[in-house]
PDB file of C-alpha atoms in Angstrom:
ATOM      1  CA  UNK Z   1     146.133  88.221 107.768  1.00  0.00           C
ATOM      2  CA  UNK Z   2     146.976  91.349 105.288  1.00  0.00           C
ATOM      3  CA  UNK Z   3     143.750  92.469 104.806  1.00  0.00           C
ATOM      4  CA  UNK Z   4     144.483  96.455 103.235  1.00  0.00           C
ATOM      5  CA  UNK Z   5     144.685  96.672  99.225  1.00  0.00           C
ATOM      6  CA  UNK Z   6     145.882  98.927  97.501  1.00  0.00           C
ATOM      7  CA  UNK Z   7     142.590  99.893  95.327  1.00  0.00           C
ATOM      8  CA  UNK Z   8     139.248  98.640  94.616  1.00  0.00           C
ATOM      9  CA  UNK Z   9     140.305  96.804  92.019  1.00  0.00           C
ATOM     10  CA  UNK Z  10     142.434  94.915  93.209  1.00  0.00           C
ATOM     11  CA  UNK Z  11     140.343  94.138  96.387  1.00  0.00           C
ATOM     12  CA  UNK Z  12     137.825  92.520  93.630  1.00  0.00           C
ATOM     13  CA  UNK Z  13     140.309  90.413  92.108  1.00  0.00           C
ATOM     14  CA  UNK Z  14     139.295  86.827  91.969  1.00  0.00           C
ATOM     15  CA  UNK Z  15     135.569  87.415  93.759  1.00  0.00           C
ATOM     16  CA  UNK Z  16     133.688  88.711  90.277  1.00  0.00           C
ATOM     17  CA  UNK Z  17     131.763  86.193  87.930  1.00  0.00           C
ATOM     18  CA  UNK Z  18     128.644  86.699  86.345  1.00  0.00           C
ATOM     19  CA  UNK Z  19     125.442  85.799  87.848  1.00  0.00           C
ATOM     20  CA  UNK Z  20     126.656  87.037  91.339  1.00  0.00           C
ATOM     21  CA  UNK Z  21     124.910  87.886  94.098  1.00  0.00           C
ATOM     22  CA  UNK Z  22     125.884  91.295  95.667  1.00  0.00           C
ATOM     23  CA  UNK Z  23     124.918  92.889  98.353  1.00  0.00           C
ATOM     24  CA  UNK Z  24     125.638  96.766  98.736  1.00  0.00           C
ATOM     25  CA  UNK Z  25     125.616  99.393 101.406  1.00  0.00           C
ATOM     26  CA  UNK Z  26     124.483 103.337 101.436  1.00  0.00           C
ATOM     27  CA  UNK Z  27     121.519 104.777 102.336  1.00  0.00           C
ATOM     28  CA  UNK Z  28     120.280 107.465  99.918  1.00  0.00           C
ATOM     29  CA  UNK Z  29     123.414 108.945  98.490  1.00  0.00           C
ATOM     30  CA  UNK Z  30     124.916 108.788 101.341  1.00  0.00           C
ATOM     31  CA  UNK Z  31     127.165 105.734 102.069  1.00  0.00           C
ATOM     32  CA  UNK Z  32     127.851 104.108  99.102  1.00  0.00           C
ATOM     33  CA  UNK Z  33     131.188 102.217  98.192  1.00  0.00           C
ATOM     34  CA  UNK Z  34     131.518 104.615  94.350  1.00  0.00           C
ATOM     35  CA  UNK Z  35     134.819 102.883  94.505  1.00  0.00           C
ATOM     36  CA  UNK Z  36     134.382  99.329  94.324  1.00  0.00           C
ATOM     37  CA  UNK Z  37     130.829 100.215  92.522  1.00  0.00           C
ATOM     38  CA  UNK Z  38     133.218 101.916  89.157  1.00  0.00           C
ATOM     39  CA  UNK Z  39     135.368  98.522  89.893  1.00  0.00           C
ATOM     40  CA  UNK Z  40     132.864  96.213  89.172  1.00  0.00           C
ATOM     41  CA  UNK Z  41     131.379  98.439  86.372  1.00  0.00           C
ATOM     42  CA  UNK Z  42     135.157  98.529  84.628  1.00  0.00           C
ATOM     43  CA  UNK Z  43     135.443  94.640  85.200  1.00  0.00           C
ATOM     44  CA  UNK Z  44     132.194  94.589  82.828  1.00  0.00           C
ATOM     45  CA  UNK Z  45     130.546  91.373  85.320  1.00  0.00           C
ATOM     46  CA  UNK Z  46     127.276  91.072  84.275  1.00  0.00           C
ATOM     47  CA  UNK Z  47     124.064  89.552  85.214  1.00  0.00           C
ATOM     48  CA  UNK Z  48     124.268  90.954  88.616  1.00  0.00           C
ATOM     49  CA  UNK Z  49     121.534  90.829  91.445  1.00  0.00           C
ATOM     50  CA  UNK Z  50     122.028  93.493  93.810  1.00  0.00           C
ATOM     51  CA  UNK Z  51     120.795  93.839  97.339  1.00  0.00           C
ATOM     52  CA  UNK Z  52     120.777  97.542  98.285  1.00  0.00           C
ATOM     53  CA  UNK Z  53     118.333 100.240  99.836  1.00  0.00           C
ATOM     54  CA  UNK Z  54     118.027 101.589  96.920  1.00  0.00           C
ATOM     55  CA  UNK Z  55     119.680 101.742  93.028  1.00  0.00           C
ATOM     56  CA  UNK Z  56     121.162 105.262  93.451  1.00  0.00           C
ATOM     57  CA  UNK Z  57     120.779 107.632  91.086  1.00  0.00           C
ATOM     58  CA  UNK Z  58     121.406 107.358  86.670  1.00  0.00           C
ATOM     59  CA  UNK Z  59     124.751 108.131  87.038  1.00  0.00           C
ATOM     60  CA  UNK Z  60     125.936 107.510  91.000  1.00  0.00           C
ATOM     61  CA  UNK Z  61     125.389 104.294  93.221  1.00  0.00           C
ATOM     62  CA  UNK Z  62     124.397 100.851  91.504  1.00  0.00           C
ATOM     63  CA  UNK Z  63     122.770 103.717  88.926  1.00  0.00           C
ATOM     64  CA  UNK Z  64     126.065 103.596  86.779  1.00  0.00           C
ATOM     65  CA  UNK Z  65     125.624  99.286  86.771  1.00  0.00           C
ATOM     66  CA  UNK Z  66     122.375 100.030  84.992  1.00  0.00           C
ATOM     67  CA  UNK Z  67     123.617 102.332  82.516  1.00  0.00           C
ATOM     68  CA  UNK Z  68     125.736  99.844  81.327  1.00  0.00           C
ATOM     69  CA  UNK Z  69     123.102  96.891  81.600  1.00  0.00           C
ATOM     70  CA  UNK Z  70     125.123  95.216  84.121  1.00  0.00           C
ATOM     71  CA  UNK Z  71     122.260  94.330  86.693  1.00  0.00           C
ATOM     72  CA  UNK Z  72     119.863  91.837  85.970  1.00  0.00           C
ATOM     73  CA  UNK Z  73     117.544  91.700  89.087  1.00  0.00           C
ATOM     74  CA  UNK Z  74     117.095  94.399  92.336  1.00  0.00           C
ATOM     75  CA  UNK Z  75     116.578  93.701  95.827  1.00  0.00           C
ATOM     76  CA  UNK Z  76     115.338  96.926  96.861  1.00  0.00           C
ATOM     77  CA  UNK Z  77     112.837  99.128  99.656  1.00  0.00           C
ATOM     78  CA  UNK Z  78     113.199 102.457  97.375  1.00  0.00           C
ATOM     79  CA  UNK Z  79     114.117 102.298  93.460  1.00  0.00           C
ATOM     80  CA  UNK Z  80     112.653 106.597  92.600  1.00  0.00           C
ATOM     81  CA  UNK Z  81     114.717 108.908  91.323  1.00  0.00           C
ATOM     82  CA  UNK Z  82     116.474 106.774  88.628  1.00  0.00           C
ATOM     83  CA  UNK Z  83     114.897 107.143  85.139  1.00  0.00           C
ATOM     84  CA  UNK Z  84     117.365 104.372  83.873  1.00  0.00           C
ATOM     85  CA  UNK Z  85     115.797 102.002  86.562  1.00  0.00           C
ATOM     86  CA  UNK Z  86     112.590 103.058  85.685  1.00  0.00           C
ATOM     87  CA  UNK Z  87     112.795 102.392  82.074  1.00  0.00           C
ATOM     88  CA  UNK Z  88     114.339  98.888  82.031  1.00  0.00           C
ATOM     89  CA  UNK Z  89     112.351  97.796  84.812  1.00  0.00           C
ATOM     90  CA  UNK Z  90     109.010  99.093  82.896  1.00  0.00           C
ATOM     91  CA  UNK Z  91     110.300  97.220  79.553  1.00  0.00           C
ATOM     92  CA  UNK Z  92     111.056  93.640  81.674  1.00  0.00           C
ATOM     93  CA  UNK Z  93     114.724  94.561  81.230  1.00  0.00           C
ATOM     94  CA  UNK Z  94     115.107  94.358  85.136  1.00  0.00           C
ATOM     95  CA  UNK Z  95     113.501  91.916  87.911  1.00  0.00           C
ATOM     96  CA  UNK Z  96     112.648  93.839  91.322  1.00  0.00           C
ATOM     97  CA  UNK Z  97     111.952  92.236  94.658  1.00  0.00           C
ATOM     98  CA  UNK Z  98     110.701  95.135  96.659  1.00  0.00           C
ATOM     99  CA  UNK Z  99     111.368  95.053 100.381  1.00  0.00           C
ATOM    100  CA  UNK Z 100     109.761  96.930 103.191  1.00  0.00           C
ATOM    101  CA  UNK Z 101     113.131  99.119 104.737  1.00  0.00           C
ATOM    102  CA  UNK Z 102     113.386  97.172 108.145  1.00  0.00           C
ATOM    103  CA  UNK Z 103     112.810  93.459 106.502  1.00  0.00           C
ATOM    104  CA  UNK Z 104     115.752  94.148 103.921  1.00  0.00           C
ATOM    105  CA  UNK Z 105     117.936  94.971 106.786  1.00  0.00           C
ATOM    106  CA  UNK Z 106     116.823  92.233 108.810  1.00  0.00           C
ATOM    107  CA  UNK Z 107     117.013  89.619 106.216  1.00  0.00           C
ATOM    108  CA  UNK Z 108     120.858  91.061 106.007  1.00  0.00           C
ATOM    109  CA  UNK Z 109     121.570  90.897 109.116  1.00  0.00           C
ATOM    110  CA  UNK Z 110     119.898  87.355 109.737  1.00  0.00           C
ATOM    111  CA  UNK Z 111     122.198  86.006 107.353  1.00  0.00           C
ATOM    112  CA  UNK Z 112     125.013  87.492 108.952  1.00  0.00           C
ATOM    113  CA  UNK Z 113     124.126  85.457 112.007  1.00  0.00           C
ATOM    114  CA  UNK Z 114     123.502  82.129 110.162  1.00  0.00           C
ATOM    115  CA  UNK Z 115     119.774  82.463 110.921  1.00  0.00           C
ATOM    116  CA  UNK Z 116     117.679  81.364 107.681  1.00  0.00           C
ATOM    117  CA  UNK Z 117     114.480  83.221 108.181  1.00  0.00           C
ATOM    118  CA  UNK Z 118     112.595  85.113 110.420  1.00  0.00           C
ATOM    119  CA  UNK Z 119     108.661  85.241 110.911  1.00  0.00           C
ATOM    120  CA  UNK Z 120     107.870  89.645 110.891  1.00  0.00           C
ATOM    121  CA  UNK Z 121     104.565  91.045 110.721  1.00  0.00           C
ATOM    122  CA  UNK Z 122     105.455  93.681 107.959  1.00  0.00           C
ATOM    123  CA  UNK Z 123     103.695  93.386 104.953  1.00  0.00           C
ATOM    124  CA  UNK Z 124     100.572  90.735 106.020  1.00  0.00           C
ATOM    125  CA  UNK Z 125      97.866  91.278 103.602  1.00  0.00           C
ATOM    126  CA  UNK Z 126      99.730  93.209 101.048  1.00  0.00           C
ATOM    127  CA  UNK Z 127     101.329  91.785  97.996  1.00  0.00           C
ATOM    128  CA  UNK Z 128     104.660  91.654  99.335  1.00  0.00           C
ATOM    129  CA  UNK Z 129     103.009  88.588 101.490  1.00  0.00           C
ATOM    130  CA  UNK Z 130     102.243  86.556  98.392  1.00  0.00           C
ATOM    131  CA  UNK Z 131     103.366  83.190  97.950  1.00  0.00           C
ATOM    132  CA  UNK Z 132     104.808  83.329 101.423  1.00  0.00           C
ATOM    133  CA  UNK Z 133     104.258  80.885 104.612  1.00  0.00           C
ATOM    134  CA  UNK Z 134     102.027  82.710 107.101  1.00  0.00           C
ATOM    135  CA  UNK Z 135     101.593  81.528 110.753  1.00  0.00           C
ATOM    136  CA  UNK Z 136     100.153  82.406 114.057  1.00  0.00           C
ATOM    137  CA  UNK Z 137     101.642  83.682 117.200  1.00  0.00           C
ATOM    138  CA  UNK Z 138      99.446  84.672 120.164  1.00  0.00           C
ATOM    139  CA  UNK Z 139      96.827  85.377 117.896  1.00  0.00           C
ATOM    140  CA  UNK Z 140      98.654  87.509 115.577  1.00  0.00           C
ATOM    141  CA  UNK Z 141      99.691  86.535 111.844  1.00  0.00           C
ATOM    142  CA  UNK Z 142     103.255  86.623 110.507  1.00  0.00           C
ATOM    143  CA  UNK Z 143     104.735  86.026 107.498  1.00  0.00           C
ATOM    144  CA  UNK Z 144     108.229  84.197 106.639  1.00  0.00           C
ATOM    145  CA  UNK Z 145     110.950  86.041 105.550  1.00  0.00           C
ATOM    146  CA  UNK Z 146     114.366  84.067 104.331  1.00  0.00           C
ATOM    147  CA  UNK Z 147     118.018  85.344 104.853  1.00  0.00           C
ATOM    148  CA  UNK Z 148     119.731  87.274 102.086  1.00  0.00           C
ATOM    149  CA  UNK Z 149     123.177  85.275 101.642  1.00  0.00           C
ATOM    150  CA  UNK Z 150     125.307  87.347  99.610  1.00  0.00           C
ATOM    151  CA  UNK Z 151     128.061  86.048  97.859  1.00  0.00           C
ATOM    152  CA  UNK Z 152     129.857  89.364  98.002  1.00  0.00           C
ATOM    153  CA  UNK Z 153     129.272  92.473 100.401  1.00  0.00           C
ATOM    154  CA  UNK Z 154     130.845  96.295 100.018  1.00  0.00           C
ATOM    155  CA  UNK Z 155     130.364  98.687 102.397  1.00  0.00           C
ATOM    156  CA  UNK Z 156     131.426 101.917 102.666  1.00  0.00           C
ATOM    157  CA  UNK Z 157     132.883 103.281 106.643  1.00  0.00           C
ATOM    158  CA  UNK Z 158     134.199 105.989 108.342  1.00  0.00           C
ATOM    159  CA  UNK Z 159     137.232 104.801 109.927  1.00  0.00           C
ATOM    160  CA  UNK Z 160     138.962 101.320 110.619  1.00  0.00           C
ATOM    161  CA  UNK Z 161     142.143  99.545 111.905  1.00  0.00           C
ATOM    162  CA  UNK Z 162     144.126  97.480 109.639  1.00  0.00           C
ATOM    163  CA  UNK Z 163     142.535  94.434 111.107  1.00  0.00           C
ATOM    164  CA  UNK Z 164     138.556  95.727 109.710  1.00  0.00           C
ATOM    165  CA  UNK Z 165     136.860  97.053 113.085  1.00  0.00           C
ATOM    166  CA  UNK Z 166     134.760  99.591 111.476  1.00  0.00           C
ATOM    167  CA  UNK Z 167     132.991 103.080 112.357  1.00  0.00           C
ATOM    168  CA  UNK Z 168     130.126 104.785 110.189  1.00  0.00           C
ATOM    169  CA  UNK Z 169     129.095 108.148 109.865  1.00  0.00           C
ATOM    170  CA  UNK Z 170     125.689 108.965 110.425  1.00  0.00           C
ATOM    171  CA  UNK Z 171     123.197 107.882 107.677  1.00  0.00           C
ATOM    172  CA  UNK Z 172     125.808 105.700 106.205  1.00  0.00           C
ATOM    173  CA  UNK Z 173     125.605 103.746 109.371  1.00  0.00           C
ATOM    174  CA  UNK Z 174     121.703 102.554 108.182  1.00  0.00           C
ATOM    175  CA  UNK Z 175     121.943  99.852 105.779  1.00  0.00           C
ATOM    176  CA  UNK Z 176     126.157  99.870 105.755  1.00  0.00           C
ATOM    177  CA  UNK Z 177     126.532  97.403 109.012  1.00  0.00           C
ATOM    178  CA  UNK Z 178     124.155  94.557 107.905  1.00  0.00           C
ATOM    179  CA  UNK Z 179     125.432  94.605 104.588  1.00  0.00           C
ATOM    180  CA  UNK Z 180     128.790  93.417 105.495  1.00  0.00           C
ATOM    181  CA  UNK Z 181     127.334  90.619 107.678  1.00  0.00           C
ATOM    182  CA  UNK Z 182     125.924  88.700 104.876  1.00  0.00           C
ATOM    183  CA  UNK Z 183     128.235  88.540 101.901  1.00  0.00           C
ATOM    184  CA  UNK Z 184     130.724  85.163 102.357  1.00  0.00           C
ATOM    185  CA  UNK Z 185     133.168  87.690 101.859  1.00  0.00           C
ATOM    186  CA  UNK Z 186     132.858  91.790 102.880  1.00  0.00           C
ATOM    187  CA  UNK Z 187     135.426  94.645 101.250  1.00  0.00           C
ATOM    188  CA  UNK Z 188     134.878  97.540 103.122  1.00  0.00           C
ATOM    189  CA  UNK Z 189     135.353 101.202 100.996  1.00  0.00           C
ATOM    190  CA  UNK Z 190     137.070 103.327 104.078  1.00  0.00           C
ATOM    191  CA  UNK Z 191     138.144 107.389 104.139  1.00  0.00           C
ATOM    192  CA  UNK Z 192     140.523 107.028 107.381  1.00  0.00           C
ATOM    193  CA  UNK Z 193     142.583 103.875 108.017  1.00  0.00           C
ATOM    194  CA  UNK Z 194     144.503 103.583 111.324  1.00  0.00           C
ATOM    195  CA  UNK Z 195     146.959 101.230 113.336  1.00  0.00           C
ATOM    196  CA  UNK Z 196     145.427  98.406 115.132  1.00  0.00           C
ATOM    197  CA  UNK Z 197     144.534  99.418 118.550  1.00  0.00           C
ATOM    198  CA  UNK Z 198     143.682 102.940 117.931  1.00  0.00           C
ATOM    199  CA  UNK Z 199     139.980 102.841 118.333  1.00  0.00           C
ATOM    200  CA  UNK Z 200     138.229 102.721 121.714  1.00  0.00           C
ATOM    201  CA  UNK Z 201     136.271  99.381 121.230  1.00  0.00           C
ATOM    202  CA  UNK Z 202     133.142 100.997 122.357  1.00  0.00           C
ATOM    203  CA  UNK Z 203     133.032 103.332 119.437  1.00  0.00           C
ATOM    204  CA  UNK Z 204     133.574 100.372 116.638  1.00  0.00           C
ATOM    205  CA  UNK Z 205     130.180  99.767 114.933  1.00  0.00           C
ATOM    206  CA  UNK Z 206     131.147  96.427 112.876  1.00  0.00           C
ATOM    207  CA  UNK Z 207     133.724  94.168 114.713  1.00  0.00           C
ATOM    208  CA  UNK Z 208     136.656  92.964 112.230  1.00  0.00           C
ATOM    209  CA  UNK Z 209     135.554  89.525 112.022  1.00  0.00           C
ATOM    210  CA  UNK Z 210     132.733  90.455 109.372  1.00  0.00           C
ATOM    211  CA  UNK Z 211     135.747  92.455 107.258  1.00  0.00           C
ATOM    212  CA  UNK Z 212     137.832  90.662 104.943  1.00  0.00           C
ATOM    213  CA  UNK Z 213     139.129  93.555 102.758  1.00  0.00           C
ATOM    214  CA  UNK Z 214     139.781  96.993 102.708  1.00  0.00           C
ATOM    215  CA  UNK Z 215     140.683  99.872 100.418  1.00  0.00           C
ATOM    216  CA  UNK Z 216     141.299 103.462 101.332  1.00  0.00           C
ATOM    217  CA  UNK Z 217     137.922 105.369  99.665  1.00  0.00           C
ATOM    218  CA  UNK Z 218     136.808 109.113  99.106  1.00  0.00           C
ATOM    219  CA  UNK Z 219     135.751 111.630 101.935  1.00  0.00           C
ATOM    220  CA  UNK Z 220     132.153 111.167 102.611  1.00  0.00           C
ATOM    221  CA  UNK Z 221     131.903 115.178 102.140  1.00  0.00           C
ATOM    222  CA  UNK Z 222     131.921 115.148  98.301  1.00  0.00           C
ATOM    223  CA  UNK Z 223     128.879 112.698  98.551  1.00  0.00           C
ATOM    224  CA  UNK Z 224     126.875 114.549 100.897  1.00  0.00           C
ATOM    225  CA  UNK Z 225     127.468 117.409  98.753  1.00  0.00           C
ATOM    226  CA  UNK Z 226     126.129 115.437  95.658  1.00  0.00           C
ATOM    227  CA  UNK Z 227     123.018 114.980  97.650  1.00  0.00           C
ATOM    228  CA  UNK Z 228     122.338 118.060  98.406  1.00  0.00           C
ATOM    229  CA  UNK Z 229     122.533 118.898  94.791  1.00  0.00           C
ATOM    230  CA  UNK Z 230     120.014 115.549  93.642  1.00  0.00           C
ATOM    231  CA  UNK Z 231     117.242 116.599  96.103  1.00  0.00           C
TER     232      UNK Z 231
END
């Protein structure tokens, strides 16, 4: 099964509709798929809900989706340093679901693994328990958390082989991995692609069975520069 394309666009084709479900890797500025991100902004799919760390910055990350009012509702831990988020979400513009870190990744990689919730003791007695079942385990109390089942994952790696085994760098290797479990179908944003077989399998992060897509993306350099720049 072919799975390189020959840009993000045409890695998209026939996955975008409005109303989508999306759910996005980076961490920070580091990590993110700007690729398939300017894609989906230039394919002009609206009403978007986006799973993601965070929304990037105004104009890098899921930040350029809000610009152009693109993104109806975020799944987020962190949403600071975007004064577009800030504004829409302040005038009802945009829904958030706020996340502790750990349970967003979790509730990725549960899905990834078919497994529909998960009990967690992160965030009992704080709003983010509200409305949610709570139970007790050897005397402690726990509160349900559901899967997050994507309809469409990008991720941004390292290195691959043509058959989607993927490495991360660093950071990017945070929030990128769970991400790609638990969209029904993963496109994967890559700087170095090489022949099947040429990565030790006890180096490969992701195994190829999550991957469905690939594109050749930027160096990871020119975004670590950017952040350097933002903070």
């Amino acid at each position: 099964m072919k799975k390189l394309y020959g840009s993000a666009s045409e890695a998209l084709e026939g996955l975008l509709f409005d109303g989508m479900f999306i759910a996005a890797g980076g961490f920070g500025l580091c990590g993110l798929p700007e690729n398939l991100l300017a894609a989906i902004r230039d394919a002009g799919t609206k009403d978007l809900t986006f799973a993601s760390n965070n929304a990037g910055v105004d104009d890098f990350g899921i930040g350029i989706l809000l610009q152009t009012r693109q993104v109806k509702k975020m799944i987020s831990s962190y949403v600071g340093e975007n004064d577009t988020f800030m504004k829409q979400y302040l005038s009802g513009e945009l829904e958030l679901e706020f996340n502790p870190q750990g349970t967003l990744a979790e509730r990725m990689r549960a899905a990834g693994c078919g497994i529909p919730g998960f009990y967690t003791k992160t965030g009992v007695g704080t709003v983010i328990a509200e409305g949610k079942e709570h139970k007790e385990f050897n005397g402690e109390t726990y509160i349900l958390e559901t899967g997050l089942f994507a309809d469409l994952s990008i991720v941004k790696a390292w290195k691959a082989d043509e058959t989607g085994n993927l490495i991360f760098r660093k950071t990017a290797r945070n929030f990128n991995p769970p991400a790609a479990m638990c969209g029904k179908v993963c496109i994967a944003e890559v700087e170095e692609i090489v022949p099947t077989g040429s990565l030790d399998p006890d180096h490969i992060h992701l195994p190829g069975i999550y991957v469905h897509r690939l594109i050749k993306g930027s160096h990871e350099k020119r975004i670590e520069q950017r952040t350097v720049r933002a903070s």
